[in-house]
XYZ file of C-alpha atoms in Angstrom:
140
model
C 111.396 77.495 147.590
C 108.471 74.997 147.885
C 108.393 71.880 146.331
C 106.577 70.831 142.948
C 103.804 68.855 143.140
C 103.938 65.549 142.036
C 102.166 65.263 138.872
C 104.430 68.297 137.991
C 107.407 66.353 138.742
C 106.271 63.745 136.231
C 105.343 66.574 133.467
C 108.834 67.615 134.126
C 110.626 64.553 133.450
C 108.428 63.658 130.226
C 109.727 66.734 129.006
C 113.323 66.085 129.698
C 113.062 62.418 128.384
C 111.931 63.837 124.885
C 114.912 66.491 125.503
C 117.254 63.807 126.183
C 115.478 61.681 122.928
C 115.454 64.351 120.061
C 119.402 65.275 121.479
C 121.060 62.009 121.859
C 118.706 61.178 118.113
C 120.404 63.716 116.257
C 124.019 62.781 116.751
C 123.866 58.856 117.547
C 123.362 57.926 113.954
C 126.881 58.958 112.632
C 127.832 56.428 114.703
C 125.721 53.162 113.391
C 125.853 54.380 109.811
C 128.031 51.845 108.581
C 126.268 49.111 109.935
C 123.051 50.722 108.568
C 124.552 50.753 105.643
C 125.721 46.890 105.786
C 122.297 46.020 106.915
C 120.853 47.890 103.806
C 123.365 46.486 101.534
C 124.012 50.406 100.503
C 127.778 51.728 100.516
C 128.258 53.688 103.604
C 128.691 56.709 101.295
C 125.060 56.559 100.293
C 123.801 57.315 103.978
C 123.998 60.608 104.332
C 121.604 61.014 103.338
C 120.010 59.549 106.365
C 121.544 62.166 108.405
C 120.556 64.902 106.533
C 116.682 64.347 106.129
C 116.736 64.225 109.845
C 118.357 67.261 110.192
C 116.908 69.489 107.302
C 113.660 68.233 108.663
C 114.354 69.954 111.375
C 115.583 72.853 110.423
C 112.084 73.200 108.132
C 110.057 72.449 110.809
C 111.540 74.268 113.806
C 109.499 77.688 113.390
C 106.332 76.407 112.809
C 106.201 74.474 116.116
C 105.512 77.631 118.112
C 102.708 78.821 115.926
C 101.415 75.221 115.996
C 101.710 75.039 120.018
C 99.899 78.256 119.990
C 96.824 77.247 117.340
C 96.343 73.852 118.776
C 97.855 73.885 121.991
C 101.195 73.015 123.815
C 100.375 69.922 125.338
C 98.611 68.330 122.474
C 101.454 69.390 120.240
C 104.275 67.827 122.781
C 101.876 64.566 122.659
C 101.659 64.823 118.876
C 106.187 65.385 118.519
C 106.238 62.417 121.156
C 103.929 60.147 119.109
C 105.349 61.184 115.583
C 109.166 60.898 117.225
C 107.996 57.467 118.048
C 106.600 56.153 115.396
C 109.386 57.684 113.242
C 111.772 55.208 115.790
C 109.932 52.345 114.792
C 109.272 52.654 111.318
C 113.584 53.595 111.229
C 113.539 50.417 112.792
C 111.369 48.465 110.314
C 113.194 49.788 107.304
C 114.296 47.603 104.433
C 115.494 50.249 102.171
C 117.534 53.327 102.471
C 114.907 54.970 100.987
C 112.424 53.919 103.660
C 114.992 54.668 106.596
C 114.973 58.099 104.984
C 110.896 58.756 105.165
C 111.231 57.623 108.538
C 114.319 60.083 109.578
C 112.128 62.417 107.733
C 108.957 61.620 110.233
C 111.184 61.979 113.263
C 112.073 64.981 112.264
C 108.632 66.593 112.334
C 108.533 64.905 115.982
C 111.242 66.577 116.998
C 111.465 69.505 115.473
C 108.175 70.319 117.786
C 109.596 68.370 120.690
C 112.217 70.908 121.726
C 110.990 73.930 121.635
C 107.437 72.504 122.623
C 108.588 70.506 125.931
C 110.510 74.802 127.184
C 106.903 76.015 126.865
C 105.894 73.200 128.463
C 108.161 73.715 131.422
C 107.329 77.951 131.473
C 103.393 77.088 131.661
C 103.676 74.346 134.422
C 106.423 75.929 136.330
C 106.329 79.306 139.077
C 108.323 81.834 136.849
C 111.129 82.173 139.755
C 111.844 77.934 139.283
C 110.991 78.290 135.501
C 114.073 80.235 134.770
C 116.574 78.103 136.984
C 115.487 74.926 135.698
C 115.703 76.180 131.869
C 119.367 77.221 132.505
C 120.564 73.864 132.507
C 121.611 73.509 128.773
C 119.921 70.837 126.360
């Protein structure tokens, strides 16, 4: 088989580093709730609440990524998810309030809700069909 070009390459591994983000985002959390919770001065039995905007987000916005990749386009929809993902990060980061962390789970959750299912089309537009299907076998 013949080698990518470059600037594919990179494509390709922006799209697995948002893979590798939105994954390792929705299951790392269980594991720094109570010290969110500490930090927030909330009872570690209030968070889950933290989890669950985050993943009901999700779950809401899931379908309407395709439809939005299609209207707008794919790679200004993975740019958008990317950006909203990120900001979502920081604002989790600059929360004082459970309330606040939970807007900002919420705003990841739009980010990668399109970030997913975005970043395969992604990799079927920029990739020969033949390579496409190899390279989308390896699970997320």
């Amino acid at each position: 088989m013949t080698e990518l070009p470059d600037n594919t390459r990179w494509q390709l591994w922006i799209v697995a580093f948002g893979f590798f983000m939105q994954s390792l985002d929705t299951t790392i959390v269980n594991t720094a709730l109570p010290s969110m919770a500490k930090s927030l001065g909330e009872s570690p039995l209030h968070m889950h609440m933290v989890v669950v905007s985050y993943v009901l987000t999700v779950a809401v916005m899931l379908p309407a990524s395709g439809w939005l990749a299609d209207k707008i386009g794919v790679r200004n929809i993975f740019f958008a998810a990317i950006v909203l993902f990120t900001l979502g990060s920081l604002f989790c980061a600059l929360s004082g309030t459970l309330n606040q962390l939970v807007l900002a789970r919420v705003l990841q959750g739009v980010g990668g809700a399109m970030m997913v299912p975005v970043g395969r089309l992604t990799v079927m537009k920029i990739v020969p069909r033949a390579r496409a299907r190899a390279i989308m076998a390896v699970p997320t």
